[in-house]
Coordinates of C-alpha atoms in Angstrom, one line a residue:
Chain M
M1 CA -15.9 -23.7 -37.2
S2 CA -12.5 -24.2 -35.8
I3 CA -12.0 -25.5 -32.3
S4 CA -10.3 -22.3 -31.1
S5 CA -13.3 -20.2 -31.9
L6 CA -15.6 -22.4 -29.7
K7 CA -16.8 -20.6 -26.6
T8 CA -14.6 -21.5 -23.7
P9 CA -16.1 -22.6 -20.4
S10 CA -16.7 -19.2 -19.0
A11 CA -15.4 -17.6 -15.9
R12 CA -16.0 -14.2 -17.3
L13 CA -18.4 -11.7 -15.8
T14 CA -21.6 -12.8 -17.5
R15 CA -24.6 -12.7 -15.2
T16 CA -24.4 -10.0 -12.6
H17 CA -26.9 -9.2 -9.9
V18 CA -27.2 -5.7 -8.5
S19 CA -26.6 -5.5 -4.8
R20 CA -27.3 -2.7 -2.4
P21 CA -23.6 -2.0 -1.6
G22 CA -22.9 -2.1 -5.4
L23 CA -25.7 0.4 -6.0
I24 CA -24.5 2.8 -3.3
G25 CA -20.9 2.5 -4.6
A26 CA -22.0 3.2 -8.2
A27 CA -24.1 6.2 -7.1
L28 CA -21.3 7.7 -5.0
A29 CA -18.8 7.2 -7.8
A30 CA -21.1 8.8 -10.3
L31 CA -21.6 11.8 -8.0
I32 CA -17.9 12.3 -7.5
V33 CA -17.1 11.9 -11.2
L34 CA -19.9 14.4 -12.0
I35 CA -18.4 16.9 -9.5
A36 CA -14.8 16.3 -10.7
V37 CA -15.8 16.8 -14.3
L38 CA -18.2 19.7 -14.1
V39 CA -17.2 21.9 -11.2
P40 CA -13.7 22.9 -12.5
E41 CA -15.4 23.8 -15.8
I42 CA -18.3 25.9 -14.6
G43 CA -17.1 27.0 -11.1
P44 CA -14.5 29.6 -10.1
D45 CA -10.9 29.1 -11.2
P46 CA -9.2 26.9 -8.4
D47 CA -6.0 29.0 -8.7
R48 CA -7.6 32.5 -8.6
Q49 CA -6.6 34.3 -5.4
Q50 CA -9.0 36.7 -3.8
L51 CA -7.1 38.3 -1.0
S52 CA -10.2 40.1 0.2
K53 CA -11.8 36.8 0.9
I54 CA -9.2 34.8 2.7
L55 CA -10.1 31.9 5.0
E56 CA -13.9 32.5 4.7
S57 CA -15.9 29.7 6.3
P58 CA -18.3 27.7 4.1
G59 CA -21.3 29.8 3.2
S60 CA -23.6 30.9 0.5
S61 CA -21.0 32.7 -1.6
Q62 CA -18.2 30.0 -1.2
L63 CA -19.9 26.7 -0.8
L64 CA -16.9 25.1 1.0
G65 CA -15.2 28.2 2.0
T66 CA -11.8 29.7 0.9
D67 CA -8.2 29.0 1.8
Q68 CA -5.5 31.3 3.1
L69 CA -5.1 32.9 -0.3
G70 CA -8.8 33.3 -0.9
R71 CA -9.0 30.5 -3.4
D72 CA -12.4 28.7 -3.7
Q73 CA -12.2 25.4 -1.8
F74 CA -15.0 23.7 -3.7
S75 CA -13.2 24.2 -7.0
R76 CA -9.9 22.9 -5.5
V77 CA -11.6 19.8 -4.0
A78 CA -13.2 19.1 -7.3
I79 CA -10.0 19.4 -9.3
G80 CA -8.3 17.3 -6.6
A81 CA -10.9 14.6 -7.1
R82 CA -10.3 14.8 -10.8
N83 CA -6.6 14.2 -10.3
S84 CA -7.3 11.3 -7.9
L85 CA -9.5 9.7 -10.6
Y86 CA -6.7 10.1 -13.1
A87 CA -4.4 8.3 -10.7
V88 CA -6.9 5.4 -10.2
V89 CA -7.3 5.0 -14.0
V90 CA -3.5 4.9 -14.5
V91 CA -3.0 2.3 -11.7
I92 CA -5.8 0.1 -13.1
V93 CA -4.4 0.3 -16.6
V94 CA -0.7 -0.2 -15.7
S95 CA -1.0 -2.5 -12.7
G96 CA -4.4 -4.1 -13.3
I97 CA -4.3 -4.7 -17.0
G98 CA -0.6 -4.5 -17.8
G99 CA 0.4 -6.6 -14.7
G100 CA -2.3 -9.1 -15.5
I101 CA -1.2 -9.7 -19.0
V102 CA 2.5 -10.0 -17.9
G103 CA 1.4 -12.5 -15.3
L104 CA -0.6 -14.6 -17.7
F105 CA 2.2 -14.7 -20.2
S106 CA 4.7 -15.6 -17.5
G107 CA 2.5 -18.4 -16.2
Y108 CA 1.7 -19.7 -19.6
R109 CA 5.2 -19.6 -20.9
G110 CA 6.9 -21.0 -17.8
G111 CA 10.6 -21.9 -18.0
A112 CA 13.4 -19.4 -17.5
T113 CA 11.2 -16.3 -18.3
D114 CA 8.8 -17.2 -15.6
L115 CA 11.5 -18.1 -13.0
L116 CA 13.3 -14.8 -13.5
L117 CA 10.2 -12.7 -13.5
Q118 CA 8.9 -14.3 -10.4
R119 CA 12.1 -13.6 -8.4
V120 CA 11.8 -9.9 -9.4
V121 CA 8.2 -10.0 -8.2
D122 CA 9.4 -11.6 -4.9
A123 CA 11.9 -8.8 -4.4
V124 CA 9.4 -6.0 -5.1
M125 CA 6.7 -7.7 -3.0
A126 CA 9.2 -7.9 -0.1
M127 CA 9.3 -4.1 0.2
P128 CA 6.7 -2.0 2.0
L129 CA 4.6 -0.3 -0.7
V130 CA 5.1 3.3 0.5
V131 CA 8.8 2.9 0.9
L132 CA 9.1 1.4 -2.6
A133 CA 7.0 4.2 -4.1
L134 CA 9.1 6.8 -2.3
A135 CA 12.3 5.2 -3.7
V136 CA 10.9 5.4 -7.2
V137 CA 10.0 9.1 -6.5
A138 CA 13.5 9.7 -5.2
A139 CA 14.9 8.3 -8.4
A140 CA 12.4 9.8 -10.9
G141 CA 11.9 13.1 -9.2
A142 CA 8.9 14.4 -7.3
S143 CA 5.8 14.9 -9.5
F144 CA 2.2 13.8 -9.8
W145 CA 2.9 11.4 -12.7
S146 CA 6.1 9.8 -11.1
V147 CA 4.1 9.2 -8.0
T148 CA 1.2 7.6 -9.9
L149 CA 3.6 5.5 -11.9
A150 CA 5.5 4.5 -8.7
I151 CA 2.2 3.3 -7.1
S152 CA 1.4 1.3 -10.3
V153 CA 4.8 -0.3 -10.2
A154 CA 4.5 -1.1 -6.5
F155 CA 1.1 -2.7 -7.1
A156 CA 1.8 -4.7 -10.2
P157 CA 3.6 -7.7 -8.5
L158 CA 0.4 -8.8 -6.8
T159 CA -1.6 -8.7 -10.1
I160 CA 1.2 -10.5 -11.8
R161 CA 1.2 -13.1 -9.1
V162 CA -2.5 -13.7 -9.2
A163 CA -2.8 -13.8 -13.0
R164 CA 0.2 -16.1 -13.2
S165 CA -1.3 -18.7 -10.9
S166 CA -4.5 -18.7 -13.0
A167 CA -2.4 -19.2 -16.1
V168 CA -0.5 -22.0 -14.5
S169 CA -3.7 -23.9 -13.6
L170 CA -5.2 -23.2 -17.1
R171 CA -2.1 -24.0 -19.1
N172 CA -2.9 -27.7 -19.4
A173 CA -6.6 -27.4 -19.9
E174 CA -7.9 -29.3 -22.9
Y175 CA -9.3 -26.3 -24.7
I176 CA -5.9 -24.6 -24.5
A177 CA -4.3 -27.7 -25.9
A178 CA -7.0 -27.8 -28.6
A179 CA -6.3 -24.2 -29.5
R180 CA -2.6 -24.9 -29.7
I181 CA -3.0 -28.0 -31.9
N182 CA -5.2 -25.9 -34.1
G183 CA -2.3 -23.6 -34.7
A184 CA -3.3 -20.6 -32.5
S185 CA -0.5 -18.2 -31.7
T186 CA 0.6 -17.5 -28.2
T187 CA -0.9 -14.0 -28.5
R188 CA -4.2 -15.5 -29.6
I189 CA -4.3 -18.0 -26.8
L190 CA -3.4 -15.3 -24.3
F191 CA -6.1 -12.9 -25.3
R192 CA -8.8 -15.2 -26.6
H193 CA -8.6 -17.9 -24.0
L194 CA -6.5 -17.0 -20.9
V195 CA -7.7 -13.4 -20.4
P196 CA -11.4 -14.2 -20.2
N197 CA -10.9 -17.3 -18.1
A198 CA -8.6 -15.8 -15.6
A199 CA -10.7 -12.6 -15.4
G200 CA -12.3 -13.5 -12.1
P201 CA -9.6 -13.4 -9.5
W202 CA -7.7 -10.9 -11.6
A203 CA -10.7 -8.5 -11.4
I204 CA -11.0 -8.9 -7.6
V205 CA -7.3 -8.0 -7.1
A206 CA -7.4 -5.0 -9.5
A207 CA -10.6 -3.7 -7.8
S208 CA -9.1 -4.0 -4.3
Q209 CA -6.0 -2.2 -5.5
A210 CA -7.9 0.7 -7.0
G211 CA -9.3 1.6 -3.5
A212 CA -5.9 1.3 -1.9
A213 CA -4.4 3.3 -4.7
V214 CA -6.7 6.3 -4.0
L215 CA -5.5 6.4 -0.4
I216 CA -1.8 5.8 -1.1
E217 CA -1.7 8.4 -3.8
A218 CA -3.3 10.8 -1.3
A219 CA -0.8 9.9 1.4
L220 CA 2.2 10.5 -0.8
A221 CA 0.7 13.8 -2.1
F222 CA 0.1 14.7 1.6
L223 CA 3.9 14.2 2.1
G224 CA 4.5 16.8 -0.5
V225 CA 5.9 14.8 -3.4
T226 CA 3.4 16.0 -6.0
P227 CA 4.3 19.6 -6.4
G228 CA 2.5 21.8 -8.9
R229 CA -0.7 19.9 -9.0
I230 CA -3.8 20.2 -6.8
T231 CA -4.6 16.8 -5.3
L232 CA -6.9 15.8 -2.4
G233 CA -3.9 14.6 -0.4
G234 CA -1.9 17.8 -1.2
L235 CA -4.8 19.9 0.0
L236 CA -4.5 18.3 3.4
G237 CA -0.8 18.8 3.6
G238 CA 1.4 21.9 3.2
D239 CA -0.2 25.2 4.3
A240 CA -3.4 23.5 5.5
Q241 CA -1.3 22.1 8.3
T242 CA -0.8 25.7 9.6
Y243 CA -4.3 27.0 9.1
M244 CA -6.3 23.9 10.0
Y245 CA -6.7 24.8 13.7
G246 CA -8.7 27.9 12.8
A247 CA -10.1 26.8 9.5
S248 CA -11.1 23.2 9.9
W249 CA -13.0 23.2 6.6
L250 CA -9.6 23.2 4.9
I251 CA -9.1 19.6 6.0
I252 CA -12.6 18.4 6.4
W253 CA -13.8 18.6 2.8
P254 CA -10.8 17.2 1.0
G255 CA -10.8 14.4 3.5
I256 CA -14.5 13.5 3.3
T257 CA -14.2 13.6 -0.5
L258 CA -11.2 11.3 -0.3
A259 CA -12.9 8.9 2.0
L260 CA -16.1 8.8 -0.1
L261 CA -14.1 8.2 -3.2
A262 CA -12.2 5.3 -1.6
L263 CA -15.5 4.0 -0.1
S264 CA -17.2 4.0 -3.5
V265 CA -14.3 2.2 -5.2
N266 CA -14.2 -0.3 -2.3
L267 CA -17.9 -0.9 -2.6
L268 CA -17.7 -1.4 -6.3
G269 CA -14.8 -3.8 -5.7
E270 CA -16.8 -5.9 -3.2
W271 CA -19.7 -6.0 -5.7
I272 CA -17.3 -7.3 -8.4
A273 CA -15.9 -9.9 -5.9
D274 CA -19.4 -11.1 -5.0
N275 CA -20.3 -11.5 -8.6
V276 CA -17.2 -13.4 -9.4
S277 CA -17.2 -15.8 -6.5
S278 CA -21.0 -16.5 -6.6
R279 CA -20.8 -18.0 -10.0
P280 CA -20.4 -21.7 -10.4
S281 CA -16.7 -22.5 -10.7
S282 CA -15.5 -23.6 -14.1
Chain Q
M1 CA 12.8 -28.8 8.6
A2 CA 13.5 -29.2 4.8
Y3 CA 10.6 -26.7 4.3
L4 CA 12.2 -24.2 6.6
A5 CA 15.6 -24.6 5.1
R6 CA 14.1 -23.9 1.7
R7 CA 12.3 -20.9 2.9
I8 CA 15.6 -19.5 4.5
A9 CA 17.4 -20.0 1.2
L10 CA 14.6 -18.3 -0.7
G11 CA 14.7 -15.5 1.9
V12 CA 18.5 -14.9 1.3
L13 CA 17.9 -14.9 -2.4
T14 CA 15.1 -12.3 -2.1
L15 CA 17.3 -10.3 0.2
W16 CA 20.0 -10.2 -2.4
L17 CA 17.4 -9.1 -5.1
V18 CA 16.3 -6.4 -2.7
T19 CA 19.8 -5.0 -2.5
L20 CA 20.1 -5.2 -6.3
A21 CA 16.7 -3.4 -6.7
A22 CA 17.7 -0.7 -4.1
F23 CA 20.9 -0.1 -6.0
V24 CA 19.6 -0.1 -9.5
L25 CA 16.5 1.9 -8.7
L26 CA 18.5 5.0 -7.7
R27 CA 21.0 4.7 -10.6
I28 CA 18.7 4.4 -13.6
A29 CA 17.3 7.9 -12.8
P30 CA 18.8 10.9 -14.6
G31 CA 21.3 12.7 -12.4
D32 CA 23.3 11.4 -9.5
A33 CA 24.3 12.3 -6.0
V34 CA 26.5 15.1 -7.3
T35 CA 24.0 16.8 -9.5
A36 CA 21.5 16.4 -6.7
A37 CA 23.9 18.1 -4.3
I38 CA 24.4 21.0 -6.7
A39 CA 20.7 21.3 -7.2
R40 CA 20.2 21.4 -3.4
S41 CA 22.5 24.4 -2.9
P42 CA 21.7 26.8 -5.7
G43 CA 23.3 30.2 -5.7
E44 CA 26.5 29.1 -4.0
G45 CA 28.5 29.7 -7.2
G46 CA 28.6 27.2 -10.0
L47 CA 31.0 24.3 -9.8
A48 CA 33.4 24.0 -12.6
A49 CA 33.1 20.9 -14.8
A50 CA 36.5 19.7 -13.4
D51 CA 35.2 20.1 -9.8
I52 CA 32.2 18.0 -10.6
E53 CA 34.4 15.3 -12.1
E54 CA 36.6 15.4 -9.0
L55 CA 33.6 15.1 -6.7
R56 CA 32.3 12.1 -8.7
E57 CA 35.7 10.5 -8.5
E58 CA 35.8 11.1 -4.7
L59 CA 32.3 9.5 -4.3
G60 CA 33.3 6.7 -6.7
L61 CA 30.5 7.5 -9.1
N62 CA 32.7 7.4 -12.2
R63 CA 33.3 3.7 -11.9
S64 CA 31.3 1.0 -13.7
W65 CA 28.0 -0.2 -12.1
P66 CA 29.1 -3.7 -11.2
V67 CA 32.2 -2.2 -9.4
Q68 CA 30.0 0.3 -7.6
Y69 CA 27.5 -2.3 -6.7
A70 CA 30.1 -4.7 -5.2
D71 CA 31.6 -1.8 -3.3
W72 CA 28.2 -0.7 -2.0
L73 CA 27.1 -4.1 -1.1
G74 CA 30.4 -4.6 0.8
D75 CA 29.8 -1.4 2.7
A76 CA 26.2 -2.4 3.5
V77 CA 27.2 -5.8 4.8
R78 CA 29.8 -4.1 7.1
L79 CA 27.0 -1.8 8.2
D80 CA 29.0 1.2 6.9
P81 CA 26.8 2.8 4.3
G82 CA 28.7 6.0 4.2
R83 CA 27.7 9.6 4.9
S84 CA 24.5 11.5 4.4
L85 CA 24.8 14.1 1.6
A86 CA 22.5 16.5 3.4
S87 CA 24.0 16.5 6.9
S88 CA 27.4 14.8 6.2
R89 CA 26.9 12.7 9.3
S90 CA 27.3 9.0 8.9
V91 CA 24.1 7.3 7.8
V92 CA 24.2 4.9 10.7
D93 CA 24.2 7.8 13.1
E94 CA 21.3 9.3 11.2
I95 CA 19.3 6.1 11.4
R96 CA 20.0 4.8 14.9
P97 CA 18.1 7.3 17.1
R98 CA 15.1 7.2 14.7
L99 CA 14.9 3.5 14.6
A100 CA 13.8 3.3 18.2
V101 CA 10.9 5.7 17.5
T102 CA 9.6 3.7 14.6
A103 CA 10.1 0.4 16.3
E104 CA 8.1 1.6 19.3
L105 CA 5.3 3.0 17.1
A106 CA 5.1 -0.2 15.0
L107 CA 5.1 -2.5 18.0
F108 CA 2.2 -0.7 19.8
A109 CA 0.3 -0.5 16.5
L110 CA 0.8 -4.3 15.9
V111 CA -0.4 -5.2 19.4
I112 CA -3.6 -3.1 18.9
T113 CA -4.1 -4.6 15.5
V114 CA -3.9 -8.1 16.7
L115 CA -6.2 -7.4 19.7
V116 CA -8.9 -5.6 17.7
G117 CA -8.6 -7.9 14.7
L118 CA -8.9 -11.1 16.7
V119 CA -11.6 -10.1 19.1
G120 CA -13.6 -8.3 16.4
G121 CA -13.3 -11.0 13.8
L122 CA -14.2 -13.8 16.2
A123 CA -17.2 -11.8 17.5
A124 CA -18.4 -11.2 14.0
A125 CA -18.0 -14.9 13.2
R126 CA -19.8 -15.8 16.4
F127 CA -22.8 -13.6 15.5
A128 CA -22.5 -14.3 11.7
H129 CA -25.2 -12.8 9.6
S130 CA -27.0 -11.0 12.5
L131 CA -26.9 -7.4 13.6
P132 CA -23.6 -7.4 15.5
D133 CA -21.9 -9.0 12.5
T134 CA -23.3 -6.4 10.1
L135 CA -22.3 -3.6 12.4
I136 CA -18.7 -4.9 12.8
R137 CA -18.3 -5.6 9.1
S138 CA -19.7 -2.1 8.1
A139 CA -17.3 -0.5 10.6
A140 CA -14.4 -2.4 9.1
L141 CA -15.3 -1.4 5.5
V142 CA -15.6 2.3 6.5
A143 CA -12.3 2.0 8.3
L144 CA -10.7 0.6 5.2
S145 CA -11.9 3.6 3.2
M146 CA -10.7 6.2 5.6
P147 CA -7.3 7.8 4.8
S148 CA -5.6 7.2 8.1
F149 CA -3.5 10.4 8.0
W150 CA -6.7 12.3 7.5
L151 CA -8.3 10.7 10.6
A152 CA -5.1 11.7 12.4
L153 CA -5.5 15.3 11.3
V154 CA -9.1 15.4 12.4
L155 CA -8.2 13.8 15.7
I156 CA -5.5 16.4 16.3
V157 CA -7.6 19.4 15.3
A158 CA -10.6 18.1 17.3
T159 CA -8.7 17.5 20.5
A160 CA -6.9 20.8 20.1
S161 CA -10.1 22.8 19.8
W162 CA -12.1 20.9 22.4
T163 CA -9.5 20.4 25.1
G164 CA -6.8 22.8 24.1
H165 CA -4.4 20.0 24.2
F166 CA -2.1 19.3 21.2
L167 CA -1.6 15.7 20.4
A168 CA 1.3 16.2 18.1
L169 CA 3.7 18.1 20.3
G170 CA 7.0 16.4 19.7
Y171 CA 8.6 13.3 21.0
E172 CA 10.2 12.4 24.3
P173 CA 12.3 9.2 24.7
F174 CA 10.7 6.6 27.0
S175 CA 13.7 6.6 29.3
S176 CA 13.6 10.4 30.0
S177 CA 9.8 10.7 30.4
P178 CA 7.6 7.6 30.1
G179 CA 4.3 9.6 30.3
A180 CA 5.2 12.1 27.6
N181 CA 6.5 9.3 25.4
L182 CA 3.3 7.3 25.6
S183 CA 1.1 10.3 25.1
A184 CA 3.1 11.1 21.9
V185 CA 3.3 7.5 20.5
L186 CA -0.1 5.9 21.6
P187 CA -2.4 8.2 19.5
A188 CA -0.2 7.6 16.5
A189 CA -0.2 3.9 17.1
V190 CA -4.0 3.8 17.3
V191 CA -4.4 5.6 14.0
L192 CA -1.7 3.4 12.4
S193 CA -3.5 0.3 13.5
I194 CA -6.9 1.2 12.1
R195 CA -6.4 -0.1 8.5
P196 CA -4.5 -3.3 9.4
A197 CA -7.0 -4.1 12.2
A198 CA -9.9 -3.8 9.7
I199 CA -8.1 -6.1 7.3
L200 CA -7.3 -8.6 9.9
L201 CA -10.8 -8.6 11.3
R202 CA -12.2 -9.4 7.9
V203 CA -9.8 -12.3 7.4
V204 CA -10.4 -13.8 10.9
R205 CA -14.1 -13.6 10.4
A206 CA -14.0 -15.2 6.9
S207 CA -11.5 -18.0 7.9
T208 CA -13.3 -18.8 11.1
L209 CA -16.6 -19.2 9.2
E210 CA -14.9 -21.3 6.6
A211 CA -13.6 -23.6 9.3
A212 CA -17.1 -23.7 10.9
G213 CA -18.4 -25.1 7.6
T214 CA -16.1 -28.2 7.7
Q215 CA -17.0 -31.8 8.6
Y216 CA -14.8 -31.8 11.7
F217 CA -16.6 -28.8 13.0
L218 CA -19.9 -30.4 12.4
M219 CA -18.6 -33.5 14.2
A220 CA -17.6 -31.4 17.2
R221 CA -21.1 -29.9 17.3
A222 CA -22.7 -33.4 16.9
R223 CA -20.7 -34.5 20.0
G224 CA -22.6 -31.8 21.9
L225 CA -20.2 -28.9 22.0
S226 CA -21.9 -25.6 21.9
R227 CA -21.2 -23.4 18.9
Q228 CA -19.1 -21.1 21.0
V229 CA -16.8 -23.8 22.4
A230 CA -16.6 -25.6 19.0
L231 CA -15.5 -22.3 17.4
A232 CA -12.9 -21.7 20.1
K233 CA -11.5 -25.2 20.2
H234 CA -11.7 -26.3 16.6
A235 CA -12.3 -23.4 14.2
F236 CA -9.8 -21.1 15.9
R237 CA -6.7 -23.1 15.2
T238 CA -7.4 -23.5 11.5
A239 CA -8.3 -19.9 11.3
M240 CA -4.9 -19.0 12.7
L241 CA -3.0 -19.8 9.5
P242 CA -4.5 -17.1 7.3
T243 CA -4.4 -14.8 10.4
V244 CA -0.7 -15.2 10.7
T245 CA -0.2 -14.4 7.0
V246 CA -2.2 -11.2 7.4
V247 CA -0.5 -10.2 10.6
G248 CA 2.9 -10.5 8.8
A249 CA 1.7 -8.6 5.8
Q250 CA 0.4 -5.9 8.0
A251 CA 3.6 -5.7 10.0
V252 CA 5.4 -5.0 6.7
F253 CA 2.7 -2.5 5.8
M254 CA 3.3 -0.6 9.0
L255 CA 6.9 0.1 7.9
G256 CA 5.2 2.1 5.1
G257 CA 2.3 3.4 7.0
A258 CA 4.6 4.8 9.7
V259 CA 6.1 7.1 7.0
V260 CA 2.9 9.1 6.8
I261 CA 1.7 8.8 10.4
E262 CA 5.1 10.0 11.7
Q263 CA 4.8 13.0 9.5
V264 CA 1.3 13.9 10.9
F265 CA 2.2 13.4 14.5
G266 CA 5.7 15.0 14.3
L267 CA 7.4 11.8 15.5
P268 CA 11.2 11.8 14.5
G269 CA 11.2 8.3 13.2
L270 CA 12.6 6.5 10.1
G271 CA 9.6 7.5 8.0
R272 CA 10.2 11.2 8.4
L273 CA 13.9 10.6 7.7
L274 CA 12.9 8.8 4.5
V275 CA 10.6 11.6 3.3
E276 CA 13.2 14.3 4.1
S277 CA 15.9 12.3 2.3
V278 CA 13.7 11.7 -0.8
L279 CA 12.8 15.4 -1.1
A280 CA 16.5 16.2 -0.7
R281 CA 17.6 13.3 -3.0
D282 CA 20.0 12.2 -0.3
F283 CA 20.8 8.9 -2.0
P284 CA 22.9 7.2 0.6
V285 CA 20.2 7.6 3.2
V286 CA 17.4 6.6 0.9
E287 CA 19.3 3.5 -0.2
S288 CA 20.0 2.5 3.4
L289 CA 16.4 2.9 4.4
V290 CA 15.1 1.0 1.4
L291 CA 17.5 -1.8 2.3
L292 CA 16.7 -1.7 6.0
S293 CA 12.9 -2.0 5.3
G294 CA 13.6 -4.8 2.7
V295 CA 15.7 -6.7 5.3
T296 CA 13.0 -6.3 8.0
A297 CA 10.3 -7.4 5.6
V298 CA 12.2 -10.5 4.5
L299 CA 12.8 -11.3 8.2
I300 CA 9.2 -10.9 9.0
N301 CA 8.2 -13.2 6.2
L302 CA 10.7 -15.8 7.5
L303 CA 9.1 -15.6 10.9
I304 CA 5.7 -16.2 9.4
D305 CA 7.1 -19.3 7.6
F306 CA 8.4 -20.5 11.0
A307 CA 5.0 -19.9 12.6
Y308 CA 3.4 -21.9 9.8
T309 CA 5.4 -25.0 10.6
R310 CA 4.4 -24.6 14.3
L311 CA 0.7 -24.2 13.4
D312 CA 0.4 -26.7 10.6
P313 CA 2.0 -30.1 11.4
R314 CA 1.7 -31.2 7.7
L315 CA 4.4 -28.6 6.7
R316 CA 6.9 -30.2 9.1
V317 CA 7.1 -33.4 7.0
A318 CA 6.1 -32.2 3.6
A319 CA 8.9 -31.1 1.3

């Protein structure tokens, strides 16, 4: 058995205990995912206008009422939740996983690559997130995907920073040196040794970003920079601003869904953080 | 002082990178100010290719990037960032009246954040692991999950339907009508401070409890100080370090948060200007605003570093 295939002293998520906040978060998330997946498939078409049924309050025929064009609000909230979930997944993949790997590489490599990358990170981190995201949107054009990408780009520096500091402290660990002497490539060291051992703090940051990403995506959509797509934030902005005084359900349900989604993601994040920090340090 | 000098040098470097980022960001995108201007006014007759080229030359967009950047940076340093494409007024004239609105909003929000965060966090630490602590922490977590602009909408609709009074009814300068000014800005400031206050509260609680677990705290208790006095005299100062960091980070956050809150409350601040300019692809204004918030953020971070050296004597000598 080669040295590099030995189990590394683990900081990975091994033993987990199920806490009450964790359970509540998981149950909420499951419910929202279920609604987001099922309702647009089996419910009324979210874009179908029924001008005979405009601005109907929530009742038996329309569970959450209808909007100013007679469109079913429940279907629209569900499809909005689906789009919010897409955004979270993209942010976790790009900022969480992508940023983490870039940070580990930067910290492990060191030298000029690291220096240059960290100064770029400094500059990006110096800017307010929403301003940065709006600047990306101004450059790339207003759309759902450019907004989602903008949020990922704005979030990535923090993940890079955290993963990098883990890599810097692990760089000189004996098992890394052993792997290197054994002839392991940088890629192998990165994925086989650094990724699992740096996973703890990295997971905490990524999880806390996911909750914030839900809200920031919604805020930007509310400002009207995601045209052509139904989003929870978009449902709160635009025409709802005109009709909300008489038809409060137009803003109540998208908002509650949004808050519950963010709460469930935050609760899951706290649960991850508890499990990471309660383990004996490596 | 060596520490501070290094931080200032680093701040200047970051500032320069921010200018570079603001410049590059808006130039890697397809299309430029001219195509954006054409797209903004459809139906006014097509411009001939020659006209487009002439316009590009007039705006200097046909030169190489480094030349454009040097020129742009020179203008920015002289505080002459050019004219808005949308209104053709000078960008400085566009920004100046709106700066006061955002500054007032952010200042009020920051004061509320610090008050609520400090008092709430210390109270939670004082009653750690008992009912008041649980209540305060739950409230903070719920506040963190609330979209602040949605809370603002609910607040506006609720007060409108219950009292018949509209919260978002435009803005009056403080000098012309202090009462109308405050009733327009204060609700927005309260909503803007909810998320930062919740974050600060959690940090104050955690770092106070951490300080309360140290030997010197135990020593203070052993000398007979009550838990309350020991917390106030010994744990508080240590807890101030992370607190200052978070206050600074939240001050930067507010520059962004104000964008959304201003939109909801109809306040004519920098945030609304930014959104309008982004949607109109008014590049000179967007660039100037990105630069302005970058500069403000770097200055805030420098202030934090300065506060560090005041709070932590070790930093005054250590390199």
